[in-house]
């Protein structure tokens, strides 16, 4: 990437202008920007960057409930508001959905990207008020710039109906999604969190947060379903959260599915692409479900902000690596190493 000078954006009457203090770098960003995947990228030259947090600098004349000086996270999810899904109040299923500063899901998503052409690796971006999450004073901008991955895990836990006292297994617990899910599940009252991954240091750190509630297993050491049942009185877990990355083997997911309790649910959020073999008769007789979840609503983002405000969600565990805007390529290089789910890599455009 290169740094360019462009005109300061002017918000439409129904939009706001946000001065960006921090923008997150996510592990998948290098792969997306390679242009070799299915994602529909904005036309070049493009202003990019996902997960921006900052201060409202200007409000459009028709905006009534947002004030200059408000501290906000900008949910980058762009929905068209006019397709059949949007009209039925399901914007997460929008037929022209896109991420501001990132990519579109469909060819027709290009119009959404053109409507909001500035990404979070910029000093200023425009946004619609309904995409703003108000940040409490104790949530730092760098922490809010992690909301994309935290929110993805949060929405999946809610979709899987995790309840206080519930039992949860996390495939890929050491990654960005897995660590976020663990911190959230602790705050949501899960009493048994069983995780498997490859980073021994991260697993040890997760266990140290709540030794009586978090147990981990290195992938490949034991059959997963067997281990899950050993730790749940042979019943299995209520929810399996699958954070398997795009290039991961489906074998671990298939094994973990055997550790689901009757009536349990598995939710995939890791973008696993390898085909997964299932036994439909077991899904039928045990009334188990396999679902997919992608991103989160602004309302869910506001719930997370409230959880962080009261420290039910403890963001102090995150370790921030911050880079100035001119070092954005160094930040992208740092994320290639996937340093573990506790590391929060951000760009600070104002510095």
GROMACS .gro file of C-alpha atoms in nm:
model
  351
    1UNK     CA    1   0.000   0.000   0.000
    2UNK     CA    2   0.101   0.361  -0.042
    3UNK     CA    3   0.000   0.680   0.138
    4UNK     CA    4  -0.185   0.937  -0.074
    5UNK     CA    5  -0.334   1.278  -0.001
    6UNK     CA    6  -0.702   1.316  -0.091
    7UNK     CA    7  -0.968   1.574  -0.010
    8UNK     CA    8  -1.130   1.550   0.331
    9UNK     CA    9  -1.466   1.371   0.283
   10UNK     CA   10  -1.784   1.575   0.307
   11UNK     CA   11  -2.070   1.383   0.473
   12UNK     CA   12  -2.409   1.367   0.309
   13UNK     CA   13  -2.696   1.529   0.505
   14UNK     CA   14  -2.783   1.188   0.651
   15UNK     CA   15  -2.424   1.083   0.734
   16UNK     CA   16  -2.149   1.172   0.978
   17UNK     CA   17  -1.776   1.229   0.941
   18UNK     CA   18  -1.554   1.029   1.178
   19UNK     CA   19  -1.194   1.119   1.261
   20UNK     CA   20  -1.030   0.776   1.279
   21UNK     CA   21  -0.809   0.710   1.581
   22UNK     CA   22  -0.756   0.335   1.528
   23UNK     CA   23  -0.827   0.071   1.264
   24UNK     CA   24  -0.781  -0.300   1.307
   25UNK     CA   25  -0.562  -0.532   1.100
   26UNK     CA   26  -0.714  -0.877   1.065
   27UNK     CA   27  -0.540  -1.206   0.975
   28UNK     CA   28  -0.739  -1.256   0.654
   29UNK     CA   29  -0.662  -0.913   0.509
   30UNK     CA   30  -0.352  -1.010   0.311
   31UNK     CA   31  -0.538  -1.297   0.146
   32UNK     CA   32  -0.837  -1.079   0.057
   33UNK     CA   33  -0.625  -0.800  -0.090
   34UNK     CA   34  -0.432  -1.050  -0.301
   35UNK     CA   35  -0.728  -1.044  -0.539
   36UNK     CA   36  -0.707  -1.420  -0.593
   37UNK     CA   37  -1.021  -1.514  -0.396
   38UNK     CA   38  -1.390  -1.476  -0.474
   39UNK     CA   39  -1.429  -1.143  -0.294
   40UNK     CA   40  -1.535  -0.842  -0.502
   41UNK     CA   41  -1.274  -0.576  -0.431
   42UNK     CA   42  -1.325  -0.201  -0.474
   43UNK     CA   43  -1.189  -0.042  -0.791
   44UNK     CA   44  -0.828   0.076  -0.767
   45UNK     CA   45  -0.696   0.308  -0.643
   46UNK     CA   46  -0.894   0.222  -0.330
   47UNK     CA   47  -0.900   0.356   0.023
   48UNK     CA   48  -0.919   0.050   0.249
   49UNK     CA   49  -0.924  -0.057   0.613
   50UNK     CA   50  -1.177  -0.245   0.823
   51UNK     CA   51  -1.286  -0.187   1.184
   52UNK     CA   52  -1.241   0.186   1.240
   53UNK     CA   53  -1.293   0.365   1.572
   54UNK     CA   54  -1.266   0.735   1.641
   55UNK     CA   55  -1.445   1.061   1.716
   56UNK     CA   56  -1.737   1.216   1.530
   57UNK     CA   57  -1.597   1.531   1.367
   58UNK     CA   58  -1.900   1.650   1.171
   59UNK     CA   59  -2.267   1.558   1.139
   60UNK     CA   60  -2.498   1.599   0.840
   61UNK     CA   61  -2.782   1.848   0.869
   62UNK     CA   62  -3.047   1.572   0.891
   63UNK     CA   63  -2.868   1.377   1.166
   64UNK     CA   64  -3.040   1.425   1.504
   65UNK     CA   65  -2.904   1.177   1.762
   66UNK     CA   66  -2.528   1.190   1.702
   67UNK     CA   67  -2.308   1.470   1.831
   68UNK     CA   68  -1.968   1.606   1.738
   69UNK     CA   69  -1.721   1.460   1.986
   70UNK     CA   70  -1.899   1.125   2.029
   71UNK     CA   71  -1.657   0.832   2.062
   72UNK     CA   72  -1.766   0.558   1.820
   73UNK     CA   73  -1.685   0.232   1.647
   74UNK     CA   74  -1.798   0.223   1.284
   75UNK     CA   75  -1.959  -0.107   1.188
   76UNK     CA   76  -1.838  -0.151   0.828
   77UNK     CA   77  -2.133  -0.371   0.723
   78UNK     CA   78  -2.308  -0.205   0.429
   79UNK     CA   79  -2.660  -0.321   0.340
   80UNK     CA   80  -2.862  -0.185   0.049
   81UNK     CA   81  -3.190  -0.132   0.237
   82UNK     CA   82  -3.395  -0.226  -0.071
   83UNK     CA   83  -3.358  -0.600  -0.142
   84UNK     CA   84  -3.607  -0.861  -0.021
   85UNK     CA   85  -3.390  -0.942   0.284
   86UNK     CA   86  -3.340  -0.580   0.387
   87UNK     CA   87  -3.713  -0.509   0.346
   88UNK     CA   88  -3.787  -0.801   0.579
   89UNK     CA   89  -3.550  -0.659   0.845
   90UNK     CA   90  -3.266  -0.903   0.772
   91UNK     CA   91  -2.978  -0.674   0.667
   92UNK     CA   92  -2.717  -0.940   0.748
   93UNK     CA   93  -2.857  -1.135   0.450
   94UNK     CA   94  -2.853  -0.835   0.213
   95UNK     CA   95  -2.822  -0.929  -0.155
   96UNK     CA   96  -2.571  -0.649  -0.214
   97UNK     CA   97  -2.380  -0.657   0.116
   98UNK     CA   98  -2.028  -0.519   0.145
   99UNK     CA   99  -1.771  -0.420   0.404
  100UNK     CA  100  -1.667  -0.054   0.389
  101UNK     CA  101  -1.297  -0.038   0.313
  102UNK     CA  102  -1.274  -0.410   0.238
  103UNK     CA  103  -1.483  -0.599  -0.020
  104UNK     CA  104  -1.828  -0.682  -0.150
  105UNK     CA  105  -2.001  -1.019  -0.140
  106UNK     CA  106  -2.167  -0.989  -0.481
  107UNK     CA  107  -2.102  -0.809  -0.813
  108UNK     CA  108  -2.381  -0.563  -0.727
  109UNK     CA  109  -2.203  -0.476  -0.401
  110UNK     CA  110  -1.983  -0.231  -0.592
  111UNK     CA  111  -2.245   0.043  -0.553
  112UNK     CA  112  -2.226   0.012  -0.174
  113UNK     CA  113  -1.848   0.044  -0.182
  114UNK     CA  114  -1.873   0.350  -0.407
  115UNK     CA  115  -2.122   0.514  -0.169
  116UNK     CA  116  -1.873   0.488   0.119
  117UNK     CA  117  -1.534   0.494  -0.056
  118UNK     CA  118  -1.305   0.564   0.242
  119UNK     CA  119  -1.166   0.284   0.457
  120UNK     CA  120  -1.027   0.295   0.809
  121UNK     CA  121  -0.664   0.342   0.700
  122UNK     CA  122  -0.756   0.708   0.658
  123UNK     CA  123  -0.772   1.011   0.882
  124UNK     CA  124  -1.143   1.058   0.808
  125UNK     CA  125  -1.429   0.837   0.688
  126UNK     CA  126  -1.801   0.890   0.641
  127UNK     CA  127  -2.066   0.661   0.788
  128UNK     CA  128  -2.440   0.634   0.837
  129UNK     CA  129  -2.550   0.695   1.199
  130UNK     CA  130  -2.720   0.356   1.225
  131UNK     CA  131  -2.376   0.190   1.188
  132UNK     CA  132  -2.222   0.367   1.488
  133UNK     CA  133  -2.155   0.192   1.819
  134UNK     CA  134  -2.118   0.443   2.102
  135UNK     CA  135  -1.807   0.366   2.305
  136UNK     CA  136  -1.794   0.402   2.685
  137UNK     CA  137  -1.501   0.603   2.827
  138UNK     CA  138  -1.316   0.293   2.950
  139UNK     CA  139  -1.302   0.127   2.605
  140UNK     CA  140  -0.993   0.248   2.422
  141UNK     CA  141  -1.005   0.312   2.048
  142UNK     CA  142  -0.744   0.040   1.992
  143UNK     CA  143  -0.968  -0.208   2.177
  144UNK     CA  144  -1.274  -0.100   1.977
  145UNK     CA  145  -1.078  -0.160   1.657
  146UNK     CA  146  -1.095  -0.531   1.750
  147UNK     CA  147  -1.477  -0.529   1.757
  148UNK     CA  148  -1.506  -0.693   1.415
  149UNK     CA  149  -1.366  -1.023   1.531
  150UNK     CA  150  -1.513  -0.998   1.880
  151UNK     CA  151  -1.852  -0.923   1.728
  152UNK     CA  152  -1.830  -1.215   1.488
  153UNK     CA  153  -1.777  -1.449   1.784
  154UNK     CA  154  -2.049  -1.275   1.987
  155UNK     CA  155  -2.312  -1.309   1.714
  156UNK     CA  156  -2.226  -1.679   1.676
  157UNK     CA  157  -2.256  -1.745   2.049
  158UNK     CA  158  -2.597  -1.574   2.046
  159UNK     CA  159  -2.705  -1.770   1.737
  160UNK     CA  160  -2.604  -2.089   1.916
  161UNK     CA  161  -2.807  -1.977   2.220
  162UNK     CA  162  -2.524  -2.000   2.471
  163UNK     CA  163  -2.677  -1.955   2.815
  164UNK     CA  164  -2.541  -1.903   3.166
  165UNK     CA  165  -2.428  -2.243   3.289
  166UNK     CA  166  -2.389  -2.368   2.931
  167UNK     CA  167  -2.108  -2.587   2.799
  168UNK     CA  168  -1.908  -2.472   2.500
  169UNK     CA  169  -1.636  -2.624   2.279
  170UNK     CA  170  -1.421  -2.401   2.055
  171UNK     CA  171  -1.228  -2.543   1.760
  172UNK     CA  172  -0.943  -2.300   1.697
  173UNK     CA  173  -0.946  -2.146   2.043
  174UNK     CA  174  -0.601  -1.989   2.007
  175UNK     CA  175  -0.687  -1.766   1.709
  176UNK     CA  176  -0.844  -1.421   1.701
  177UNK     CA  177  -1.199  -1.555   1.690
  178UNK     CA  178  -1.132  -1.826   1.949
  179UNK     CA  179  -0.978  -1.596   2.209
  180UNK     CA  180  -1.263  -1.348   2.160
  181UNK     CA  181  -1.518  -1.627   2.201
  182UNK     CA  182  -1.353  -1.741   2.524
  183UNK     CA  183  -1.356  -1.393   2.678
  184UNK     CA  184  -1.718  -1.345   2.572
  185UNK     CA  185  -1.831  -1.688   2.694
  186UNK     CA  186  -1.678  -1.621   3.035
  187UNK     CA  187  -1.879  -1.299   3.055
  188UNK     CA  188  -2.196  -1.472   2.932
  189UNK     CA  189  -2.175  -1.730   3.209
  190UNK     CA  190  -2.052  -2.044   3.034
  191UNK     CA  191  -1.922  -2.280   3.301
  192UNK     CA  192  -1.725  -2.525   3.084
  193UNK     CA  193  -1.524  -2.394   2.793
  194UNK     CA  194  -1.332  -2.670   2.614
  195UNK     CA  195  -1.092  -2.551   2.348
  196UNK     CA  196  -0.847  -2.706   2.104
  197UNK     CA  197  -0.576  -2.537   1.902
  198UNK     CA  198  -0.208  -2.533   1.808
  199UNK     CA  199  -0.056  -2.247   2.010
  200UNK     CA  200   0.042  -2.391   2.348
  201UNK     CA  201   0.127  -2.051   2.498
  202UNK     CA  202  -0.214  -1.905   2.413
  203UNK     CA  203  -0.392  -2.213   2.551
  204UNK     CA  204  -0.199  -2.185   2.877
  205UNK     CA  205  -0.288  -1.817   2.901
  206UNK     CA  206  -0.657  -1.886   2.840
  207UNK     CA  207  -0.663  -2.151   3.111
  208UNK     CA  208  -0.495  -1.912   3.355
  209UNK     CA  209  -0.781  -1.661   3.316
  210UNK     CA  210  -1.037  -1.905   3.457
  211UNK     CA  211  -0.872  -2.236   3.557
  212UNK     CA  212  -1.195  -2.385   3.686
  213UNK     CA  213  -1.387  -2.308   3.366
  214UNK     CA  214  -1.141  -2.327   3.072
  215UNK     CA  215  -0.969  -2.648   2.960
  216UNK     CA  216  -0.766  -2.692   2.644
  217UNK     CA  217  -0.622  -2.971   2.430
  218UNK     CA  218  -0.356  -2.953   2.158
  219UNK     CA  219  -0.498  -3.054   1.821
  220UNK     CA  220  -0.386  -3.404   1.725
  221UNK     CA  221  -0.320  -3.522   2.079
  222UNK     CA  222  -0.656  -3.696   2.136
  223UNK     CA  223  -0.979  -3.763   1.947
  224UNK     CA  224  -1.177  -3.446   2.007
  225UNK     CA  225  -1.523  -3.593   2.052
  226UNK     CA  226  -1.393  -3.842   2.304
  227UNK     CA  227  -1.213  -3.570   2.503
  228UNK     CA  228  -1.520  -3.344   2.501
  229UNK     CA  229  -1.739  -3.619   2.643
  230UNK     CA  230  -1.483  -3.703   2.911
  231UNK     CA  231  -1.515  -3.343   3.031
  232UNK     CA  232  -1.895  -3.330   3.019
  233UNK     CA  233  -2.004  -3.647   3.203
  234UNK     CA  234  -2.036  -3.818   2.859
  235UNK     CA  235  -2.318  -3.581   2.757
  236UNK     CA  236  -2.130  -3.349   2.522
  237UNK     CA  237  -2.140  -2.971   2.485
  238UNK     CA  238  -2.442  -2.751   2.416
  239UNK     CA  239  -2.255  -2.549   2.152
  240UNK     CA  240  -1.957  -2.611   1.926
  241UNK     CA  241  -1.804  -2.294   1.783
  242UNK     CA  242  -1.596  -2.380   1.477
  243UNK     CA  243  -1.329  -2.119   1.404
  244UNK     CA  244  -1.145  -2.333   1.147
  245UNK     CA  245  -0.969  -2.113   0.893
  246UNK     CA  246  -1.032  -2.125   0.520
  247UNK     CA  247  -0.746  -2.366   0.446
  248UNK     CA  248  -0.792  -2.590   0.751
  249UNK     CA  249  -0.878  -2.958   0.733
  250UNK     CA  250  -1.240  -3.047   0.798
  251UNK     CA  251  -1.133  -3.356   0.994
  252UNK     CA  252  -1.109  -3.171   1.326
  253UNK     CA  253  -1.454  -3.019   1.278
  254UNK     CA  254  -1.603  -3.359   1.195
  255UNK     CA  255  -1.440  -3.510   1.504
  256UNK     CA  256  -1.559  -3.226   1.729
  257UNK     CA  257  -1.916  -3.267   1.602
  258UNK     CA  258  -1.927  -3.607   1.771
  259UNK     CA  259  -1.891  -3.421   2.102
  260UNK     CA  260  -2.219  -3.232   2.063
  261UNK     CA  261  -2.488  -3.296   2.322
  262UNK     CA  262  -2.827  -3.418   2.196
  263UNK     CA  263  -3.013  -3.105   2.091
  264UNK     CA  264  -2.684  -2.914   2.058
  265UNK     CA  265  -2.575  -2.669   1.790
  266UNK     CA  266  -2.256  -2.617   1.592
  267UNK     CA  267  -2.186  -2.273   1.443
  268UNK     CA  268  -1.910  -2.210   1.186
  269UNK     CA  269  -1.748  -1.866   1.170
  270UNK     CA  270  -1.399  -1.953   1.044
  271UNK     CA  271  -1.473  -1.977   0.671
  272UNK     CA  272  -1.374  -2.345   0.640
  273UNK     CA  273  -1.386  -2.432   0.269
  274UNK     CA  274  -1.309  -2.806   0.268
  275UNK     CA  275  -1.628  -3.016   0.232
  276UNK     CA  276  -1.755  -3.159   0.559
  277UNK     CA  277  -1.910  -3.506   0.570
  278UNK     CA  278  -2.201  -3.541   0.813
  279UNK     CA  279  -2.441  -3.817   0.910
  280UNK     CA  280  -2.791  -3.680   0.848
  281UNK     CA  281  -2.955  -3.955   1.052
  282UNK     CA  282  -2.760  -3.846   1.363
  283UNK     CA  283  -2.864  -3.485   1.305
  284UNK     CA  284  -3.223  -3.607   1.281
  285UNK     CA  285  -3.234  -3.847   1.576
  286UNK     CA  286  -3.029  -3.625   1.807
  287UNK     CA  287  -3.192  -3.300   1.692
  288UNK     CA  288  -2.854  -3.134   1.644
  289UNK     CA  289  -2.790  -2.842   1.409
  290UNK     CA  290  -2.503  -2.700   1.203
  291UNK     CA  291  -2.525  -2.329   1.123
  292UNK     CA  292  -2.314  -2.053   0.974
  293UNK     CA  293  -2.278  -1.700   1.110
  294UNK     CA  294  -2.116  -1.399   0.944
  295UNK     CA  295  -2.042  -1.067   1.118
  296UNK     CA  296  -2.282  -0.898   1.363
  297UNK     CA  297  -2.540  -0.622   1.387
  298UNK     CA  298  -2.473  -0.274   1.523
  299UNK     CA  299  -2.710  -0.360   1.807
  300UNK     CA  300  -2.489  -0.653   1.901
  301UNK     CA  301  -2.191  -0.419   1.886
  302UNK     CA  302  -2.363  -0.190   2.134
  303UNK     CA  303  -2.427  -0.485   2.366
  304UNK     CA  304  -2.055  -0.568   2.354
  305UNK     CA  305  -1.967  -0.207   2.436
  306UNK     CA  306  -2.194  -0.226   2.742
  307UNK     CA  307  -2.037  -0.556   2.847
  308UNK     CA  308  -1.692  -0.398   2.815
  309UNK     CA  309  -1.811  -0.089   3.007
  310UNK     CA  310  -1.895  -0.306   3.309
  311UNK     CA  311  -1.595  -0.537   3.245
  312UNK     CA  312  -1.821  -0.837   3.200
  313UNK     CA  313  -1.620  -0.854   2.878
  314UNK     CA  314  -1.262  -0.796   2.992
  315UNK     CA  315  -1.068  -0.637   2.705
  316UNK     CA  316  -0.763  -0.577   2.922
  317UNK     CA  317  -0.634  -0.919   2.815
  318UNK     CA  318  -0.566  -0.788   2.462
  319UNK     CA  319  -0.206  -0.693   2.380
  320UNK     CA  320  -0.200  -0.407   2.130
  321UNK     CA  321   0.068  -0.365   1.863
  322UNK     CA  322   0.008  -0.018   1.719
  323UNK     CA  323   0.155   0.120   1.395
  324UNK     CA  324   0.140   0.472   1.247
  325UNK     CA  325  -0.031   0.508   0.911
  326UNK     CA  326   0.298   0.521   0.718
  327UNK     CA  327   0.384   0.178   0.865
  328UNK     CA  328   0.065   0.008   0.745
  329UNK     CA  329   0.262  -0.239   0.532
  330UNK     CA  330   0.464  -0.338   0.838
  331UNK     CA  331   0.137  -0.404   1.020
  332UNK     CA  332   0.015  -0.624   0.735
  333UNK     CA  333   0.343  -0.814   0.744
  334UNK     CA  334   0.318  -0.860   1.122
  335UNK     CA  335  -0.027  -1.018   1.096
  336UNK     CA  336   0.103  -1.279   0.850
  337UNK     CA  337   0.278  -1.454   1.138
  338UNK     CA  338  -0.057  -1.491   1.320
  339UNK     CA  339   0.102  -1.413   1.657
  340UNK     CA  340  -0.192  -1.552   1.854
  341UNK     CA  341  -0.540  -1.440   1.943
  342UNK     CA  342  -0.443  -1.207   2.226
  343UNK     CA  343  -0.238  -0.981   1.997
  344UNK     CA  344  -0.436  -0.685   1.863
  345UNK     CA  345  -0.265  -0.524   1.561
  346UNK     CA  346  -0.392  -0.177   1.473
  347UNK     CA  347  -0.306   0.128   1.265
  348UNK     CA  348  -0.339   0.476   1.423
  349UNK     CA  349  -0.401   0.718   1.132
  350UNK     CA  350  -0.365   1.031   1.346
  351UNK     CA  351  -0.008   0.946   1.454
   0.00000   0.00000   0.00000
